[in-house]
PDB file of C-alpha atoms in Angstrom:
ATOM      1  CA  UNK Z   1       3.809 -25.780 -13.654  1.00  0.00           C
ATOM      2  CA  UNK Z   2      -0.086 -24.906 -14.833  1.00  0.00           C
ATOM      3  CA  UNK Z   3      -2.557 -24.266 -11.990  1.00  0.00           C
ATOM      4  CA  UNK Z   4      -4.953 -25.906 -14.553  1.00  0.00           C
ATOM      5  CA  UNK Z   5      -3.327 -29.080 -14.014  1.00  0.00           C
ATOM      6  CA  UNK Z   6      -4.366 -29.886 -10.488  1.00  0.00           C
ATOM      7  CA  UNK Z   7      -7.866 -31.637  -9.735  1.00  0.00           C
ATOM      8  CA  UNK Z   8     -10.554 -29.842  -9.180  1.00  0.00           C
ATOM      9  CA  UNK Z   9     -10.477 -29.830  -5.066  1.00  0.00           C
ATOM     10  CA  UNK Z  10      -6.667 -28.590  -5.754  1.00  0.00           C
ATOM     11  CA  UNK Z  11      -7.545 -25.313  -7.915  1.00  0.00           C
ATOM     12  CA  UNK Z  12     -10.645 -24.372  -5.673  1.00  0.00           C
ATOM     13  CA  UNK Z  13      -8.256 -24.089  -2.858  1.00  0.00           C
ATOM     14  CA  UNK Z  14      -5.347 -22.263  -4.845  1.00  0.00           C
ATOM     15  CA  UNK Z  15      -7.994 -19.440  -6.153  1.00  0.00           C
ATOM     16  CA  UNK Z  16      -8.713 -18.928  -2.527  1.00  0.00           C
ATOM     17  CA  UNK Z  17      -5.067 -18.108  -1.986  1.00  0.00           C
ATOM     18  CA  UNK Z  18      -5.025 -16.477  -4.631  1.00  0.00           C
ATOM     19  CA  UNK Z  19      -7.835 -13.514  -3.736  1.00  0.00           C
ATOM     20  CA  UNK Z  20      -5.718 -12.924  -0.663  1.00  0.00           C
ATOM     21  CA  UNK Z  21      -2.731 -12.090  -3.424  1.00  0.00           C
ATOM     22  CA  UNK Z  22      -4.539 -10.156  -5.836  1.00  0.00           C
ATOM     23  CA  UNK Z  23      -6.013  -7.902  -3.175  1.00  0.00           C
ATOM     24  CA  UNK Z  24      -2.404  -7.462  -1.751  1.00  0.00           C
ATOM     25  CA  UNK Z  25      -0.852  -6.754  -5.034  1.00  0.00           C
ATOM     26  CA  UNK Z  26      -3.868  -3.610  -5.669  1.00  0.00           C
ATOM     27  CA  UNK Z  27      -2.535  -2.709  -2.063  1.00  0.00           C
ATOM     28  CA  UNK Z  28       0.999  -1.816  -2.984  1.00  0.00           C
ATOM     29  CA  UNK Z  29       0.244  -0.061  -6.162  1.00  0.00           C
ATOM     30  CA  UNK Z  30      -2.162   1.693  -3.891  1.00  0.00           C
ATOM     31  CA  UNK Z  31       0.342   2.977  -1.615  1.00  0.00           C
ATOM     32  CA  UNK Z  32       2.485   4.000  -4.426  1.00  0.00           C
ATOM     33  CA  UNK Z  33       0.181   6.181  -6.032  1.00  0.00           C
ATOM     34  CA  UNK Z  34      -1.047   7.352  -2.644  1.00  0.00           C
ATOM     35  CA  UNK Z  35       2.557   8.264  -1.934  1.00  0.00           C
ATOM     36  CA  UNK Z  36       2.310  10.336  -4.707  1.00  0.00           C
ATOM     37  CA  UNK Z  37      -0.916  12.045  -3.802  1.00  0.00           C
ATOM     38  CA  UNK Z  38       0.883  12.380  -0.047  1.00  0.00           C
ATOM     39  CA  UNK Z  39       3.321  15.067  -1.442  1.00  0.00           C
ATOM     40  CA  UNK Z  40       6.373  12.758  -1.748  1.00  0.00           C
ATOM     41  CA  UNK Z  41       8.542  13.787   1.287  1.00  0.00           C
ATOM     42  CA  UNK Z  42       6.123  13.805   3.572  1.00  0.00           C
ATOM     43  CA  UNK Z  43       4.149  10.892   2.509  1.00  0.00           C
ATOM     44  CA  UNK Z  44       5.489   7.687   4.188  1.00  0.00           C
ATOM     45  CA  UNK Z  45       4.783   9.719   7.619  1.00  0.00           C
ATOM     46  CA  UNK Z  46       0.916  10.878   6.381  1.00  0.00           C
ATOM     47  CA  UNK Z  47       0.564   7.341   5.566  1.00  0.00           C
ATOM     48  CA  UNK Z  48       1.200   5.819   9.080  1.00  0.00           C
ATOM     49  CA  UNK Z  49      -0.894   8.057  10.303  1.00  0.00           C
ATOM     50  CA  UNK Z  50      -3.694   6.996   8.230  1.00  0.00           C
ATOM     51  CA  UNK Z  51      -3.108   2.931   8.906  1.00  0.00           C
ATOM     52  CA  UNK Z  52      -2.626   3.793  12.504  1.00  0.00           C
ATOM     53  CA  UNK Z  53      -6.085   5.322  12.545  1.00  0.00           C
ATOM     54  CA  UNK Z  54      -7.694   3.138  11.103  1.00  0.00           C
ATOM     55  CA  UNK Z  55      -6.380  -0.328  10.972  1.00  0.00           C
ATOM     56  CA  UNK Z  56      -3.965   0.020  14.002  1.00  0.00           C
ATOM     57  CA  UNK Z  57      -1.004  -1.191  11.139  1.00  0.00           C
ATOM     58  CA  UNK Z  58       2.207   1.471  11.263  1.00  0.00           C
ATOM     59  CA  UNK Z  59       4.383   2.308   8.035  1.00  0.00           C
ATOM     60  CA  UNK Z  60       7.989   3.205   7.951  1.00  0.00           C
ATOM     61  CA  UNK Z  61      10.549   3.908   5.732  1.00  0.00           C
ATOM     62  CA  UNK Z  62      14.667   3.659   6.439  1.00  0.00           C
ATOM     63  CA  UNK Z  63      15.195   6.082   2.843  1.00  0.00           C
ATOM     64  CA  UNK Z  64      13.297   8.291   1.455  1.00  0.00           C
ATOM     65  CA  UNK Z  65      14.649   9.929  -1.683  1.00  0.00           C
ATOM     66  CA  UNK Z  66      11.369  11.390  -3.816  1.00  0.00           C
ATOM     67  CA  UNK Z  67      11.031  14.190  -5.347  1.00  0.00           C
ATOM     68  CA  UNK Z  68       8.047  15.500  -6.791  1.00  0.00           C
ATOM     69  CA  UNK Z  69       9.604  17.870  -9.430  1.00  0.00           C
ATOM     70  CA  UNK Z  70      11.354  15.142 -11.034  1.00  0.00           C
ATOM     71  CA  UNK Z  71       8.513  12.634 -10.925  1.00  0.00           C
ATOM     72  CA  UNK Z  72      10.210  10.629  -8.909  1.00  0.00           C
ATOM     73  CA  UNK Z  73       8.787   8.439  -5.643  1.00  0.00           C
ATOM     74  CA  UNK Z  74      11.523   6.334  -3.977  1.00  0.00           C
ATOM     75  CA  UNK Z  75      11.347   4.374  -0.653  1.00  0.00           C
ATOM     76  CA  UNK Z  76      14.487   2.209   0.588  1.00  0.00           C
ATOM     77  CA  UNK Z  77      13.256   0.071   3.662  1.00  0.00           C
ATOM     78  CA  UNK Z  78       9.643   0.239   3.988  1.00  0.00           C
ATOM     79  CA  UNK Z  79       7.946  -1.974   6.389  1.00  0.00           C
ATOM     80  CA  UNK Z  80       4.290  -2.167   7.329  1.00  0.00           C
ATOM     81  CA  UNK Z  81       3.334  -4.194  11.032  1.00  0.00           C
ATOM     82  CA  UNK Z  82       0.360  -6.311  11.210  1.00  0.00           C
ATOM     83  CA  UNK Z  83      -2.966  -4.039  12.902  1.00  0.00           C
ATOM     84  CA  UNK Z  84      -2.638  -4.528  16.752  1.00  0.00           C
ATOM     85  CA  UNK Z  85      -4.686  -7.489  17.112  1.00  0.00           C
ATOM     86  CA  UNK Z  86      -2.193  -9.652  15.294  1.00  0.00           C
ATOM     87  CA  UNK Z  87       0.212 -11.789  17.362  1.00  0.00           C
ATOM     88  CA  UNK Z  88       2.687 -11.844  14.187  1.00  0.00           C
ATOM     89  CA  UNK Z  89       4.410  -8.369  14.062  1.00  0.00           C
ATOM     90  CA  UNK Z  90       5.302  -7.954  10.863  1.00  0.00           C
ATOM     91  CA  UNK Z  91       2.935  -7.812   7.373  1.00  0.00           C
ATOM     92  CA  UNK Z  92       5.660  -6.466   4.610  1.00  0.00           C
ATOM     93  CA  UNK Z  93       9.199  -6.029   3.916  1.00  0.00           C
ATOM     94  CA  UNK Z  94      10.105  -3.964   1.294  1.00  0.00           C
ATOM     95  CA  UNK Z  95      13.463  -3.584  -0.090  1.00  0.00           C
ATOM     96  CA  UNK Z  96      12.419  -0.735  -2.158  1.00  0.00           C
ATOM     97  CA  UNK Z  97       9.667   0.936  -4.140  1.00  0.00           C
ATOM     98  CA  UNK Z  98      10.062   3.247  -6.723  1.00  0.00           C
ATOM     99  CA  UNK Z  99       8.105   5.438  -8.986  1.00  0.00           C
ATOM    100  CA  UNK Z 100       9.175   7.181 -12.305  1.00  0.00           C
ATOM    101  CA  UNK Z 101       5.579   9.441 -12.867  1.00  0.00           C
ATOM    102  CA  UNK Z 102       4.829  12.492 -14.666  1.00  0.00           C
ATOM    103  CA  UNK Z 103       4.094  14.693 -12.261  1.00  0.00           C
ATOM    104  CA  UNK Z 104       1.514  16.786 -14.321  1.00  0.00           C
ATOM    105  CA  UNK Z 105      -0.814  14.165 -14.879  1.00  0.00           C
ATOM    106  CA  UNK Z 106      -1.335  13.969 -11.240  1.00  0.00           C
ATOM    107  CA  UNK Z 107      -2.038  18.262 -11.202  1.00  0.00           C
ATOM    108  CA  UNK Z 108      -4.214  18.515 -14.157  1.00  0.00           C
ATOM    109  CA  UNK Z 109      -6.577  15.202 -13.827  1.00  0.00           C
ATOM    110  CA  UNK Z 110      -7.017  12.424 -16.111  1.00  0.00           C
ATOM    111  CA  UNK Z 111      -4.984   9.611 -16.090  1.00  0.00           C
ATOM    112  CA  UNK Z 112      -2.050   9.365 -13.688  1.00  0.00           C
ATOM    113  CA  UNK Z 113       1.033   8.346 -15.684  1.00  0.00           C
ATOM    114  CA  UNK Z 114       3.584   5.994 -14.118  1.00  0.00           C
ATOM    115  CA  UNK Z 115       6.497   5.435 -16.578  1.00  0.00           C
ATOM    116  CA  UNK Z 116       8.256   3.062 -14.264  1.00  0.00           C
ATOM    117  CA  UNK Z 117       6.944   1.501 -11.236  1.00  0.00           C
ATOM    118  CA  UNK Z 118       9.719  -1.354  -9.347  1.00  0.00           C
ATOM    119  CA  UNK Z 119       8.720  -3.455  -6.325  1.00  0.00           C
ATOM    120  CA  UNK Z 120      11.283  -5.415  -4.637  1.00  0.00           C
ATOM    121  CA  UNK Z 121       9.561  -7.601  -1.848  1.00  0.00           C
ATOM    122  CA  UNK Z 122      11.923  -9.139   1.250  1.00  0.00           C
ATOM    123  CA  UNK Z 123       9.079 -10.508   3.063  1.00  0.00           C
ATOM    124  CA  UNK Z 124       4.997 -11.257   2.696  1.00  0.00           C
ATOM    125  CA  UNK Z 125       3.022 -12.400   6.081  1.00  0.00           C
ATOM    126  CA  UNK Z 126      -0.184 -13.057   5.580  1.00  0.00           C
ATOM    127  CA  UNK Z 127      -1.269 -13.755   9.049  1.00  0.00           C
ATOM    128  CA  UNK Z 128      -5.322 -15.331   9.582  1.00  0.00           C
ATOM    129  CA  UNK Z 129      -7.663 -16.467  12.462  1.00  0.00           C
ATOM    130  CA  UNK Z 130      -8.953 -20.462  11.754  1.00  0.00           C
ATOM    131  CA  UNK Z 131     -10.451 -18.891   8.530  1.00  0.00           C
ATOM    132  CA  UNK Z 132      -7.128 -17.351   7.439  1.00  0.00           C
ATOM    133  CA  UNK Z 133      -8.703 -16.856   3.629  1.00  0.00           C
ATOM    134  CA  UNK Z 134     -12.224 -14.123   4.949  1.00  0.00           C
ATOM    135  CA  UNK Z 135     -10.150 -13.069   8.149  1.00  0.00           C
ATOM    136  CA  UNK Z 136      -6.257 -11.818   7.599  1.00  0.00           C
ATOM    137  CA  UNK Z 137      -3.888  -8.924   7.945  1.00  0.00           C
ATOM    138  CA  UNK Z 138      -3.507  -8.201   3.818  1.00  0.00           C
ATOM    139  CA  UNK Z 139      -8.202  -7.052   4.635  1.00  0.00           C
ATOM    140  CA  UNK Z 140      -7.230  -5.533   7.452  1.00  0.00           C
ATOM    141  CA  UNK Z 141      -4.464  -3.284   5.894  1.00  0.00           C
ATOM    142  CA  UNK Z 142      -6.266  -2.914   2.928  1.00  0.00           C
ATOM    143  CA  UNK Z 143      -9.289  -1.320   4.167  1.00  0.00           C
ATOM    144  CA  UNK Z 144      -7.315   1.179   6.191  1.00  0.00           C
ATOM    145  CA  UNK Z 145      -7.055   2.531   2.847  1.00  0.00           C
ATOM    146  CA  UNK Z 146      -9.862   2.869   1.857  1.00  0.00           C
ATOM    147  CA  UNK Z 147     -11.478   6.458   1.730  1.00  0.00           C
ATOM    148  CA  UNK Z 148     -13.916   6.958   5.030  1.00  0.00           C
ATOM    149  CA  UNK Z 149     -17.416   7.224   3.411  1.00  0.00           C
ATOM    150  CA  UNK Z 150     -19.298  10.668   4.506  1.00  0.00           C
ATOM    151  CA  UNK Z 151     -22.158  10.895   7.203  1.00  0.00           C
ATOM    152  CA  UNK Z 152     -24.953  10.983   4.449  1.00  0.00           C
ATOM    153  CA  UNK Z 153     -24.738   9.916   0.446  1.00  0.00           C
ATOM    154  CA  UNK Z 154     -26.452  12.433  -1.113  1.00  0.00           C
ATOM    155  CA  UNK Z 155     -24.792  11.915  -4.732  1.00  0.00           C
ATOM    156  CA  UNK Z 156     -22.966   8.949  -6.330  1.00  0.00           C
ATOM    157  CA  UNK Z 157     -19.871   8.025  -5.032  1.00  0.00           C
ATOM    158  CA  UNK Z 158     -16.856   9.414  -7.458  1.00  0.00           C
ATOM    159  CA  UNK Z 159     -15.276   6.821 -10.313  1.00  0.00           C
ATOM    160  CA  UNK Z 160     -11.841   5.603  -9.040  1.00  0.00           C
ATOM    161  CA  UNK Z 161      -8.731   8.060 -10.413  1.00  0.00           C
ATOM    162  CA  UNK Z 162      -7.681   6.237 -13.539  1.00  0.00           C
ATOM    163  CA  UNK Z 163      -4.150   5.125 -13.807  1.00  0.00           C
ATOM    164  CA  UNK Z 164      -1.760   3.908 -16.310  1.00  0.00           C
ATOM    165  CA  UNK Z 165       1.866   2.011 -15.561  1.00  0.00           C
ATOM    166  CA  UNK Z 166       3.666   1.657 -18.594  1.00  0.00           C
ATOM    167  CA  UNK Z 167       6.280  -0.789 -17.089  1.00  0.00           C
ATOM    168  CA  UNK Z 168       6.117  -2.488 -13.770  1.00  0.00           C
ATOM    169  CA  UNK Z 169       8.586  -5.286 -12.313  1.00  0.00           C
ATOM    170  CA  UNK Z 170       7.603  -6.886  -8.637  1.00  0.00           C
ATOM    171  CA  UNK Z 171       9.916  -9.050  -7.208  1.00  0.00           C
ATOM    172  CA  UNK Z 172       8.950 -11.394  -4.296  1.00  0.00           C
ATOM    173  CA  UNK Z 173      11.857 -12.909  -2.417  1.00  0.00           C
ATOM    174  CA  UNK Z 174       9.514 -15.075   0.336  1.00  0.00           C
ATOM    175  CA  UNK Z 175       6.484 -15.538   1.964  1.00  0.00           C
ATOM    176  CA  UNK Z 176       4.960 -16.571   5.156  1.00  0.00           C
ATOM    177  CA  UNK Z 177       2.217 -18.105   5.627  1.00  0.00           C
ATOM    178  CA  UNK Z 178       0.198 -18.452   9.201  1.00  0.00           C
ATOM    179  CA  UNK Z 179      -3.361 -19.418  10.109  1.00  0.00           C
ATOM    180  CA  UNK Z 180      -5.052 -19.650  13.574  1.00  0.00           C
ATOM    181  CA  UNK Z 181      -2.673 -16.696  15.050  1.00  0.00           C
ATOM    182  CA  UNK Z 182      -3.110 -16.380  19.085  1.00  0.00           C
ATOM    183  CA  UNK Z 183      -4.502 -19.713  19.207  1.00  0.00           C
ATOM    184  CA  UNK Z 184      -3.555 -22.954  20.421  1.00  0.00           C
ATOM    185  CA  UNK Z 185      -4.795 -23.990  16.525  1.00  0.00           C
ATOM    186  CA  UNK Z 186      -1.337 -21.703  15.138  1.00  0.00           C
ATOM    187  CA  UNK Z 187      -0.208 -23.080  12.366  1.00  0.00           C
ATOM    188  CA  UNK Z 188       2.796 -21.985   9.460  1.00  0.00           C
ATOM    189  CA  UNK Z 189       1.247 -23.263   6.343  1.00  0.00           C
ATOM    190  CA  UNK Z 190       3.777 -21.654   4.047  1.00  0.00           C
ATOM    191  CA  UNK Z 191       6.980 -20.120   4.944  1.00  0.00           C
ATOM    192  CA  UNK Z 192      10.103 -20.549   1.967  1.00  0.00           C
ATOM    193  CA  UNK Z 193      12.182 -18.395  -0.125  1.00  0.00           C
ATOM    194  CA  UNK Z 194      10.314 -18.216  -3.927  1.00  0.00           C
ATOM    195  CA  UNK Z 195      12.564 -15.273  -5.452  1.00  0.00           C
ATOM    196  CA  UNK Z 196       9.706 -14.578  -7.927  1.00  0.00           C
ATOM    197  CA  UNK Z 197      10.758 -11.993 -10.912  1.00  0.00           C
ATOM    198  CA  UNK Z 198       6.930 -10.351 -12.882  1.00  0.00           C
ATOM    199  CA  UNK Z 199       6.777  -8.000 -15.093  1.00  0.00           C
ATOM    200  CA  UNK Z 200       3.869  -6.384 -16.975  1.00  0.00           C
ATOM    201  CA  UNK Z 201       3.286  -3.450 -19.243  1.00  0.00           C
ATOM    202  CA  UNK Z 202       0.534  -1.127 -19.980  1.00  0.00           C
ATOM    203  CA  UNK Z 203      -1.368  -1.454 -16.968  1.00  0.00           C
ATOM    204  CA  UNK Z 204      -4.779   0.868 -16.167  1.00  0.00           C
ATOM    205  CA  UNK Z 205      -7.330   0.175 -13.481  1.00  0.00           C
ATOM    206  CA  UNK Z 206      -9.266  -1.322 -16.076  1.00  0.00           C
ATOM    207  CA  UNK Z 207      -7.151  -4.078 -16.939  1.00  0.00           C
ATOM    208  CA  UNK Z 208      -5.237  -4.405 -13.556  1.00  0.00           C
ATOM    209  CA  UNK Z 209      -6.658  -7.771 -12.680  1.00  0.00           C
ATOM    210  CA  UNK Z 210      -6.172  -9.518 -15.982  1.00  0.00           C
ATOM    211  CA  UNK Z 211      -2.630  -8.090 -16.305  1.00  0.00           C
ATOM    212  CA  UNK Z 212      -0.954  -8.262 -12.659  1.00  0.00           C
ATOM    213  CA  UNK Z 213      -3.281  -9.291  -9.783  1.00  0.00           C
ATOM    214  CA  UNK Z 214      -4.683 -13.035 -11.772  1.00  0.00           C
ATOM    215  CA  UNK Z 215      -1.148 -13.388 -13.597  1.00  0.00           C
ATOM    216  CA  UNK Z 216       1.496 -12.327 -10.338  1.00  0.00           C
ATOM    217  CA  UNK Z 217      -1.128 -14.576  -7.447  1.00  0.00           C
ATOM    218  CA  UNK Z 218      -0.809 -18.018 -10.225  1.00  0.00           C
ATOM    219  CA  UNK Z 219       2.439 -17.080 -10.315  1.00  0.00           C
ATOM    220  CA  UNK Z 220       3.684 -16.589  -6.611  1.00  0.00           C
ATOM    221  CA  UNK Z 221       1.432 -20.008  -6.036  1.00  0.00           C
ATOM    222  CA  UNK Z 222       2.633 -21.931  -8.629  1.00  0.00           C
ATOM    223  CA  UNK Z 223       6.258 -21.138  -7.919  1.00  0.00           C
ATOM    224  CA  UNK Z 224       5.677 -22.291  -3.847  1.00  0.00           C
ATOM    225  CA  UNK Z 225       4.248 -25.360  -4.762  1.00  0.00           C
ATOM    226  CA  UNK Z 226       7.264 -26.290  -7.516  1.00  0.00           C
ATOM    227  CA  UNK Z 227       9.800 -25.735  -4.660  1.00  0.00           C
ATOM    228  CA  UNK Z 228       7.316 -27.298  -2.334  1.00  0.00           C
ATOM    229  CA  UNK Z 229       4.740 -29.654  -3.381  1.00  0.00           C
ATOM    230  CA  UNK Z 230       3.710 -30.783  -0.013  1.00  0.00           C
ATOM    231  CA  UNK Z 231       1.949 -27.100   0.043  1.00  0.00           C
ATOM    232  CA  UNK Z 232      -0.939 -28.499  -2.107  1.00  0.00           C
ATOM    233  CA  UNK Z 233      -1.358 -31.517   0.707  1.00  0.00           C
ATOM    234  CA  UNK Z 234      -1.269 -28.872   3.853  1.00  0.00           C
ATOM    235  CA  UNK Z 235      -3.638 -26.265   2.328  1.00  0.00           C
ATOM    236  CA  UNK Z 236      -6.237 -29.312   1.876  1.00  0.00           C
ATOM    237  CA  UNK Z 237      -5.609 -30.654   5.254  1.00  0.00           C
ATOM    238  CA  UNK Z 238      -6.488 -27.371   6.910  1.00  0.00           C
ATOM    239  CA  UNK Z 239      -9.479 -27.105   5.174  1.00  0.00           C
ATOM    240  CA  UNK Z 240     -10.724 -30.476   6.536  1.00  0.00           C
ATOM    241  CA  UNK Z 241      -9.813 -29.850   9.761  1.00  0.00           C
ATOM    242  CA  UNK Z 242     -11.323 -26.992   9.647  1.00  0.00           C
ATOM    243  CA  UNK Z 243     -14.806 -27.840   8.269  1.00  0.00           C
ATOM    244  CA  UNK Z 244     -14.408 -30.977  11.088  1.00  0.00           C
ATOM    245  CA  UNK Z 245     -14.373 -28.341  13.370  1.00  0.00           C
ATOM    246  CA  UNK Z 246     -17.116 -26.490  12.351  1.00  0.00           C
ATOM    247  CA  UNK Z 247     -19.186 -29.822  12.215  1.00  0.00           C
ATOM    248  CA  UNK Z 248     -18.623 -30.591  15.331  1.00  0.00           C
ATOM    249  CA  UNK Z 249     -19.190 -27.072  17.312  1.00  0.00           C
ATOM    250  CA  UNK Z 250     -22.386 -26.759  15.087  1.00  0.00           C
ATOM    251  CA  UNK Z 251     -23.615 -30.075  16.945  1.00  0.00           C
ATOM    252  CA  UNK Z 252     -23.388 -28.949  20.892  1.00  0.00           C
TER     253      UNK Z 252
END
């Protein structure tokens, strides 16, 4: 199915979806590379302690079989919870995420060379207040990443560490879907089984977008709404409702 088939109305609200994905898919490469940087072993347990400080979200992992020497990052089980002012309790299921690196290129500087990079996805909640696409759990979670910016700037901030995957394979088995959590307004917009397979090669922070956030977000969407086409009907509805809302607060 071709997101440039749908009407105009249709495609505005599937690129909204859509940001929420790409910014989610930049967060798991993220934590793979940061995994790295986290000295392997220890890194699943540095990590909760830097989501839990600033996000309130909490990591965990049932395996963990990396090893640094042999350039190899490998988590069976990983789940991340929602931050703590999310009813929904859960954000991400992983099955397992694994990295084939060279280890030197993360010593010496330059570009950080993933040979292989595999993500096998149980289970995606993206969880939002009445505006689930500005306020949701994938932000929150995301900007717990994010480096904490000094007291004072007194020189420009550093260019991002480049990065190059050579061959990376997501798989999304389902997603959820939920907007107006710990409201009356609650809704589940989207919750089905996709079993999405993507795959993309030669990937560097330059090119990331074009290659895997644009490409693996149309794909996720366009695979929900082939199995469900009602999706397309819901996701407008809301957004009436919504604005109907707004409309009529703004006028007390």
């Amino acid at each position: 199915m071709s997101i440039a088939s749908f009407p105009p109305r249709r495609g505005y609200l599937l690129r909204k979806l859509l940001t929420v994905l790409c910014g989610i898919a930049l967060f798991l490469v993220m934590v793979g590379l940061l995994g790295v940087w986290a000295l392997g072993r220890f890194s699943p347990k540095l990590l909760d302690t830097m989501l839990a400080t600033r996000s309130g979200a909490h990591l965990s992992v049932v395996a963990n079989e990396s090893n640094l020497f042999a350039g190899r990052l490998d988590y069976a089980g990983l789940t991340i919870t929602n931050p703590t002012r999310w009813k929904e309790p859960q954000f991400l299921k992983v099955r397992r995420l694994g990295l084939d690196f060279d280890p030197l290129t993360f010593l010496e500087g330059g570009a950080r060379i993933v040979h292989d990079l595999e993500l096998d996805i149980e289970h995606l909640t993206i969880v939002g207040k009445a505006d689930y696409q500005t306020d949701n759990n994938a932000k929150d979670i995301f900007n717990g990443l994010k480096p904490i910016p000094g007291p004072t700037v007194t020189s420009p901030a550093p260019a991002p560490q480049p990065f190059l995957i050579k061959n990376l394979r997501v798989r999304v088995e389902r997603i959820t879907i939920v907007t107006g959590d710990g409201t009356d307004q609650r809704k589940v917009l989207v919750d089905q089984a996709i079993n999405l397979v993507f795959e993309a090669r030669d990937i560097t922070q330059g090119n990331f977008k074009g290659k895997v956030s644009g490409p693996l977000g149309a794909e996720v969407v366009a695979t929900a709404i082939s199995q469900q086409p009602q999706l397309l009907l819901d996701l407008a509805l809301e957004r009436v409702r919504r604005s109907v809302n707004e409309t009529l607060h703004g006028e007390k």
